[in-house]
Coordinates of C-alpha atoms in Angstrom, one line a residue:
M1 CA -11.9 -5.2 31.8
G2 CA -8.4 -6.6 32.0
R3 CA -6.1 -5.8 34.9
G4 CA -4.2 -2.5 35.0
V5 CA -5.8 -1.2 31.8
R6 CA -7.1 2.3 31.8
G7 CA -10.2 3.6 30.0
R8 CA -8.6 5.0 26.9
D9 CA -6.2 2.1 26.6
S10 CA -9.0 -0.4 26.9
Q11 CA -10.8 1.3 24.0
I12 CA -7.6 0.8 21.8
L13 CA -7.4 -2.8 22.8
E14 CA -11.1 -3.4 22.1
S15 CA -10.6 -1.9 18.7
R16 CA -7.9 -4.5 18.1
G17 CA -10.2 -7.4 18.9
C18 CA -10.1 -7.8 22.7
V19 CA -13.6 -8.7 24.0
T20 CA -13.4 -11.0 27.0
P21 CA -11.4 -10.6 30.2
E22 CA -9.3 -13.5 29.0
D23 CA -8.4 -11.5 25.8
F24 CA -7.4 -8.5 27.9
E25 CA -5.3 -10.7 30.2
E26 CA -3.5 -12.3 27.4
V27 CA -2.7 -9.1 25.5
V28 CA -1.7 -7.1 28.7
S29 CA 0.7 -9.9 29.7
E30 CA 2.2 -9.9 26.2
L31 CA 2.5 -6.1 26.4
E32 CA 4.2 -6.2 29.8
R33 CA 6.7 -8.8 28.4
E34 CA 7.4 -6.5 25.4
V35 CA 7.9 -3.4 27.6
Q36 CA 10.5 -5.3 29.7
R37 CA 12.2 -6.6 26.6
R38 CA 12.5 -3.1 25.2
K39 CA 13.8 -1.8 28.5
Q40 CA 16.6 -4.4 28.4
T41 CA 17.5 -3.8 24.7
I42 CA 20.1 -1.1 25.4
Q43 CA 21.9 -3.1 28.1
L44 CA 22.0 -6.2 26.0
A45 CA 23.3 -4.3 23.0
E46 CA 26.1 -2.7 25.1
E47 CA 27.0 -6.2 26.5
R48 CA 27.3 -7.6 22.9
K49 CA 29.3 -4.5 21.8
A50 CA 31.8 -5.0 24.6
V51 CA 32.3 -8.6 23.7
I52 CA 32.8 -7.8 20.0
A53 CA 35.2 -5.0 20.8
Q54 CA 37.3 -7.3 23.0
L55 CA 37.3 -10.5 20.9
Y56 CA 36.4 -9.8 17.3
Q57 CA 39.3 -9.5 14.7
P58 CA 38.1 -7.4 11.7
L59 CA 39.0 -8.6 8.2
Q60 CA 38.9 -5.1 6.7
P61 CA 39.8 -2.6 9.4
R62 CA 40.1 0.1 6.9
V63 CA 36.4 0.3 6.3
Y64 CA 35.5 1.4 9.9
A65 CA 36.5 5.1 9.7
L66 CA 34.9 7.3 7.1
R67 CA 37.1 8.8 4.4
D68 CA 36.3 11.0 1.4
S69 CA 37.7 8.3 -0.9
F70 CA 34.8 6.0 0.2
L71 CA 32.2 8.4 -1.1
A72 CA 31.0 8.8 -4.7
T73 CA 32.1 12.0 -6.5
E74 CA 28.5 13.2 -7.0
F75 CA 27.7 12.7 -3.4
L76 CA 30.7 14.7 -2.3
A77 CA 29.7 17.5 -4.7
S78 CA 26.1 17.5 -3.5
A79 CA 27.1 17.8 0.2
K80 CA 29.6 20.5 -0.7
Y81 CA 27.0 22.5 -2.6
S82 CA 24.4 22.1 0.2
Q83 CA 26.8 23.9 2.6
T84 CA 27.2 27.0 0.4
P85 CA 25.4 30.1 1.6
N86 CA 23.1 30.4 -1.3
A87 CA 22.3 26.7 -1.8
T88 CA 18.8 26.0 -3.1
V89 CA 16.7 22.8 -3.6
S90 CA 16.7 23.4 -7.4
G91 CA 20.5 23.7 -7.3
L92 CA 20.9 20.5 -5.3
L93 CA 18.8 18.6 -7.7
R94 CA 21.5 18.9 -10.3
Y95 CA 23.4 16.3 -8.3
I96 CA 20.7 13.9 -7.2
E97 CA 17.8 12.1 -9.0
V98 CA 14.2 13.0 -8.2
I99 CA 12.2 9.7 -8.0
S100 CA 9.0 11.4 -6.9
D101 CA 8.7 15.1 -6.1
E102 CA 5.2 14.4 -4.7
K103 CA 6.4 11.7 -2.3
K104 CA 9.8 13.4 -1.7
I105 CA 11.8 10.4 -2.7
Y106 CA 15.3 10.9 -4.1
R107 CA 18.2 8.7 -5.2
L108 CA 21.9 9.4 -5.2
Q109 CA 25.1 7.4 -5.4
V110 CA 26.6 7.4 -1.9
F111 CA 29.6 5.0 -1.9
T112 CA 32.1 3.8 -4.4
K113 CA 31.9 0.3 -5.8
E114 CA 35.3 -0.6 -4.1
Y115 CA 34.1 0.6 -0.7
C116 CA 30.9 -1.4 -1.0
R117 CA 33.0 -4.5 -1.9
Q118 CA 35.3 -4.1 1.1
L119 CA 32.4 -3.4 3.5
L120 CA 30.5 -6.5 2.3
L121 CA 33.6 -8.6 2.9
E122 CA 33.8 -7.3 6.5
L123 CA 30.1 -7.8 7.1
E124 CA 30.2 -11.4 5.8
H125 CA 33.3 -12.1 7.9
F126 CA 31.4 -10.9 11.0
E127 CA 28.3 -12.8 10.0
Q128 CA 30.3 -16.0 9.8
S129 CA 32.1 -15.4 13.1
D130 CA 30.9 -16.8 16.5
M131 CA 30.4 -13.3 17.9
P132 CA 27.0 -12.4 19.6
K133 CA 24.7 -10.6 17.2
G134 CA 21.6 -8.5 17.7
R135 CA 18.5 -8.6 15.5
P136 CA 18.5 -5.5 13.1
N137 CA 14.9 -4.6 13.9
T138 CA 11.5 -6.1 14.7
M139 CA 10.9 -7.0 11.0
N140 CA 14.3 -8.2 9.8
N141 CA 15.9 -11.4 11.2
H142 CA 19.2 -11.3 9.3
G143 CA 21.7 -8.5 9.4
V144 CA 24.1 -6.4 11.5
L145 CA 23.6 -3.6 14.0
L146 CA 26.4 -1.2 13.2
H147 CA 26.6 0.2 16.7
E148 CA 27.5 -3.2 18.1
L149 CA 30.1 -3.9 15.4
G150 CA 31.8 -0.5 16.1
L151 CA 30.9 1.1 12.7
D152 CA 28.5 3.7 14.2
E153 CA 30.7 6.5 15.6
P154 CA 33.6 6.4 13.2
L155 CA 31.5 5.8 10.0
V156 CA 27.8 6.6 10.3
T157 CA 27.9 9.6 12.7
P158 CA 30.3 11.7 10.4
L159 CA 28.3 10.6 7.4
R160 CA 25.1 12.0 8.9
E161 CA 26.6 15.1 10.5
Q162 CA 29.1 16.2 7.8
Y163 CA 27.4 15.1 4.5
L164 CA 23.8 14.0 4.9
Q165 CA 22.4 16.7 7.1
P166 CA 23.3 19.6 4.7
I167 CA 21.5 17.7 2.0
T168 CA 18.4 16.8 4.1
A169 CA 18.2 20.4 5.5
L170 CA 17.4 21.5 2.0
L171 CA 15.2 18.6 1.0
Y172 CA 13.2 18.0 4.2
P173 CA 13.2 21.2 6.3
E174 CA 9.7 20.6 7.7
F175 CA 10.7 17.1 8.8
G176 CA 13.8 18.1 10.9
G177 CA 16.2 17.7 8.0
G178 CA 18.5 20.4 9.4
H179 CA 18.3 19.1 13.0
L180 CA 19.2 15.4 12.7
D181 CA 20.9 14.7 16.1
S182 CA 20.8 10.9 16.3
H183 CA 20.3 7.8 14.3
R184 CA 19.9 4.0 14.2
A185 CA 22.0 2.2 11.6
F186 CA 21.9 -1.4 10.6
V187 CA 22.5 -3.7 7.6
V188 CA 19.9 -6.1 6.4
K189 CA 20.5 -9.2 4.4
Y190 CA 17.9 -10.7 2.0
S191 CA 18.4 -14.3 0.7
L192 CA 16.2 -17.2 -0.3
D193 CA 17.0 -19.1 2.9
G194 CA 16.5 -16.0 5.1
D195 CA 14.5 -12.8 4.8
V196 CA 13.0 -12.8 1.3
D197 CA 10.9 -9.7 1.5
L198 CA 9.8 -6.9 3.8
S199 CA 6.2 -6.2 4.8
Y200 CA 4.6 -2.8 4.2
H201 CA 5.5 -0.4 7.0
Y202 CA 6.9 3.0 8.0
D203 CA 10.1 3.7 9.9
N204 CA 10.9 5.0 13.4
A205 CA 12.7 7.9 11.8
E206 CA 12.2 11.4 10.5
I207 CA 14.3 10.7 7.4
T208 CA 15.6 7.3 6.1
L209 CA 18.5 6.5 3.8
N210 CA 18.5 3.1 2.3
I211 CA 21.8 2.2 0.5
S212 CA 22.1 -0.9 -1.6
L213 CA 25.5 -2.4 -0.9
G214 CA 25.2 -5.1 -3.6
K215 CA 25.7 -8.8 -4.2
V216 CA 24.2 -10.7 -7.1
F217 CA 20.4 -10.8 -7.0
S218 CA 17.2 -10.5 -9.0
E219 CA 13.9 -8.8 -8.2
G220 CA 13.3 -7.7 -4.6
N221 CA 12.4 -4.2 -5.7
L222 CA 11.4 -1.5 -3.2
V223 CA 7.8 -0.4 -3.2
F224 CA 6.6 3.0 -1.9
G225 CA 3.1 4.0 -1.1
D226 CA 2.0 7.4 0.3
Y227 CA 2.7 9.1 3.6
Y228 CA 1.1 7.3 6.5
E229 CA -1.7 9.9 6.8
V230 CA -3.1 9.2 3.3
P231 CA -6.1 6.9 3.3
K232 CA -5.2 3.4 2.0
D233 CA -7.8 3.5 -0.8
E234 CA -6.2 6.6 -2.2
T235 CA -2.6 5.3 -2.1
R236 CA -0.6 5.3 -5.3
Y237 CA 2.3 2.9 -5.5
L238 CA 5.8 3.3 -6.9
E239 CA 8.3 0.5 -7.6
L240 CA 12.0 1.1 -7.5
P241 CA 14.9 -1.3 -8.2
N242 CA 17.9 -1.6 -5.9
M243 CA 21.0 -0.1 -7.5
P244 CA 24.2 -1.1 -5.7
T245 CA 26.2 1.9 -4.3
Y246 CA 23.0 4.1 -4.6
G247 CA 20.9 5.3 -1.7
V248 CA 17.2 6.2 -1.6
L249 CA 16.3 9.1 0.7
H250 CA 12.7 9.2 1.9
R251 CA 10.6 10.5 4.8
G252 CA 10.4 8.0 7.7
G253 CA 6.6 8.1 7.6
Q254 CA 6.6 7.1 4.0
L255 CA 4.9 3.7 3.7
H256 CA 7.1 1.2 1.9
G257 CA 8.3 -2.4 1.7
A258 CA 10.4 -4.8 -0.4
L259 CA 9.0 -7.3 -2.9
P260 CA 10.2 -10.9 -2.7
L261 CA 13.7 -11.7 -3.8
D262 CA 13.7 -14.1 -6.8
S263 CA 17.3 -15.3 -6.6
G264 CA 20.7 -14.6 -5.0
E265 CA 21.2 -12.3 -2.0
R266 CA 21.4 -8.6 -1.4
W267 CA 22.6 -6.4 1.4
N268 CA 21.2 -2.9 2.3
L269 CA 22.5 -0.4 4.8
I270 CA 19.7 1.5 6.5
I271 CA 20.1 4.7 8.4
W272 CA 17.1 5.9 10.4
M273 CA 17.9 9.6 11.0
R274 CA 16.1 11.3 13.9
A275 CA 15.4 14.9 14.9
S276 CA 14.5 15.2 18.6
V277 CA 13.1 18.7 17.9
I278 CA 10.4 16.9 15.9
R279 CA 9.8 13.7 17.9
N280 CA 9.8 15.3 21.3
V281 CA 6.6 16.9 20.2
M282 CA 5.0 13.8 18.7
C283 CA 6.2 10.2 18.7
P284 CA 6.5 9.1 15.1
M285 CA 5.1 5.6 15.9
C286 CA 2.1 6.2 18.2
K287 CA 1.4 9.7 16.9
K288 CA 1.0 11.2 20.4
P289 CA 3.2 13.3 22.7
P290 CA 5.8 10.9 24.2
Q291 CA 5.9 10.1 27.9
L292 CA 9.6 9.8 28.9
V293 CA 11.2 7.6 31.5
E294 CA 14.9 8.2 32.2
D295 CA 17.4 5.6 31.0
E296 CA 20.8 5.4 29.3
G297 CA 21.8 5.0 25.6
Y298 CA 20.6 6.3 22.3
G299 CA 17.2 4.6 22.4
D300 CA 14.7 6.1 19.9
G301 CA 16.1 9.6 19.7
F302 CA 13.9 11.5 22.2
T303 CA 15.7 14.0 24.5
L304 CA 14.9 15.5 27.9
E305 CA 16.5 18.8 28.8
E306 CA 18.4 19.0 32.1
G307 CA 15.8 20.0 34.8
E308 CA 12.8 19.1 32.7
P309 CA 10.3 16.9 34.5
Q310 CA 9.9 13.3 33.4
S311 CA 7.1 10.9 33.7
G312 CA 6.6 9.4 37.2
A313 CA 5.8 5.8 38.0
K314 CA 2.2 4.9 37.2
D315 CA -0.2 2.1 38.0
G316 CA -1.5 0.2 35.0
L317 CA -0.5 0.1 31.4
E318 CA 0.3 3.4 29.7
I319 CA 0.3 3.7 26.0
G320 CA 3.1 5.8 24.4
E321 CA 5.6 5.5 27.2
A322 CA 9.3 5.9 26.3
L323 CA 12.7 5.5 27.9
V324 CA 14.9 8.6 27.9
T325 CA 18.2 9.8 29.2
R326 CA 18.6 13.5 30.3
K327 CA 20.3 15.9 28.0
T328 CA 23.5 17.1 29.6
T329 CA 26.1 19.6 28.3
G330 CA 27.4 18.3 25.0
N331 CA 25.6 15.0 25.3
E332 CA 22.0 14.5 24.3
G333 CA 20.1 11.7 25.9
R334 CA 17.8 9.4 23.8
A335 CA 14.6 7.5 24.5
M336 CA 13.2 4.2 23.5
A337 CA 9.5 4.0 22.7
V338 CA 7.9 1.0 24.5
G339 CA 4.2 2.0 24.0
A340 CA 1.5 -0.7 23.8
E341 CA -0.2 0.9 20.8
R342 CA 3.1 0.9 18.9
M343 CA 3.6 -2.8 19.5
L344 CA 0.1 -3.6 18.5
G345 CA 0.7 -1.6 15.3
E346 CA 3.8 -3.7 14.5
R347 CA 1.8 -6.9 15.0
G348 CA -0.8 -5.6 12.5
R349 CA 1.5 -5.4 9.5
T350 CA 0.6 -7.5 6.5
K351 CA 2.3 -8.8 3.5
M352 CA 1.8 -6.8 0.3
A353 CA -0.2 -8.6 -2.4

């Protein structure tokens, strides 16, 4: 058996092809490097954000703080209706499109065309600058982390709290739709000389909003399968084109991907919305109760109540470990999952046929 690997963990590694001591040694070394990388993610992101805040000169400063004028009329109406005392799902569906009632996938216009145009100008300006840039996620290489650019608190947080949460509370009550207390927001760029498609996967979120910001492109449709718990041989697929200014709402655990782009380029704003009341019970990535290690920053949206015990230092590799900051008055701490099984799962993704 490889060094520092416990019984249950070794079974997981064996199921992924580890047989010889050399196999275990190689994988455990890789896992340890990945654990350290993820522990450093928050610090590096804060360092980049500080440099950007000090040196970057925005081209379109107006786009940074959310205004009602940025939002589509129907979106404003749907959010307003959702906050009325007698709001119902059937009433809300007068304002948004049902893509699949079975899969709980919905589409609604979020931004105006003019706001998308101005936001894209700002994003392209930042992309062409010499500012430090973080990778959007483990699957996309090209894009922008909105937290680092300074768009998170003034734009995405009020969008989630004031407009999206009333809607998701009606549409996804069993998935924490009324308790979304954190998020991770980023923009991804698809082009023929960059990321062309996106492999089949599910998100580290309770609920995801995917907004097409636009640009000229062909193909690259979104593809949705079933929820992650449905056996693969029973999956039924649904293909959906990207419509600029429109967002697609779906459960984070909904398997999905993006087909290859045929021409041009497109930009999408992704918001992974998280509910600690849900994920504190079960990590959405490894599907087990999370083990939390105190840290700073938003991380992956777990919380630890003040006075609640946290995981202690352990010998050997633990699967499902996460970093967390304690919840203090008016300020919820977050965690970052660094589990071995989660990383192995990311390595196991395949392209869609």
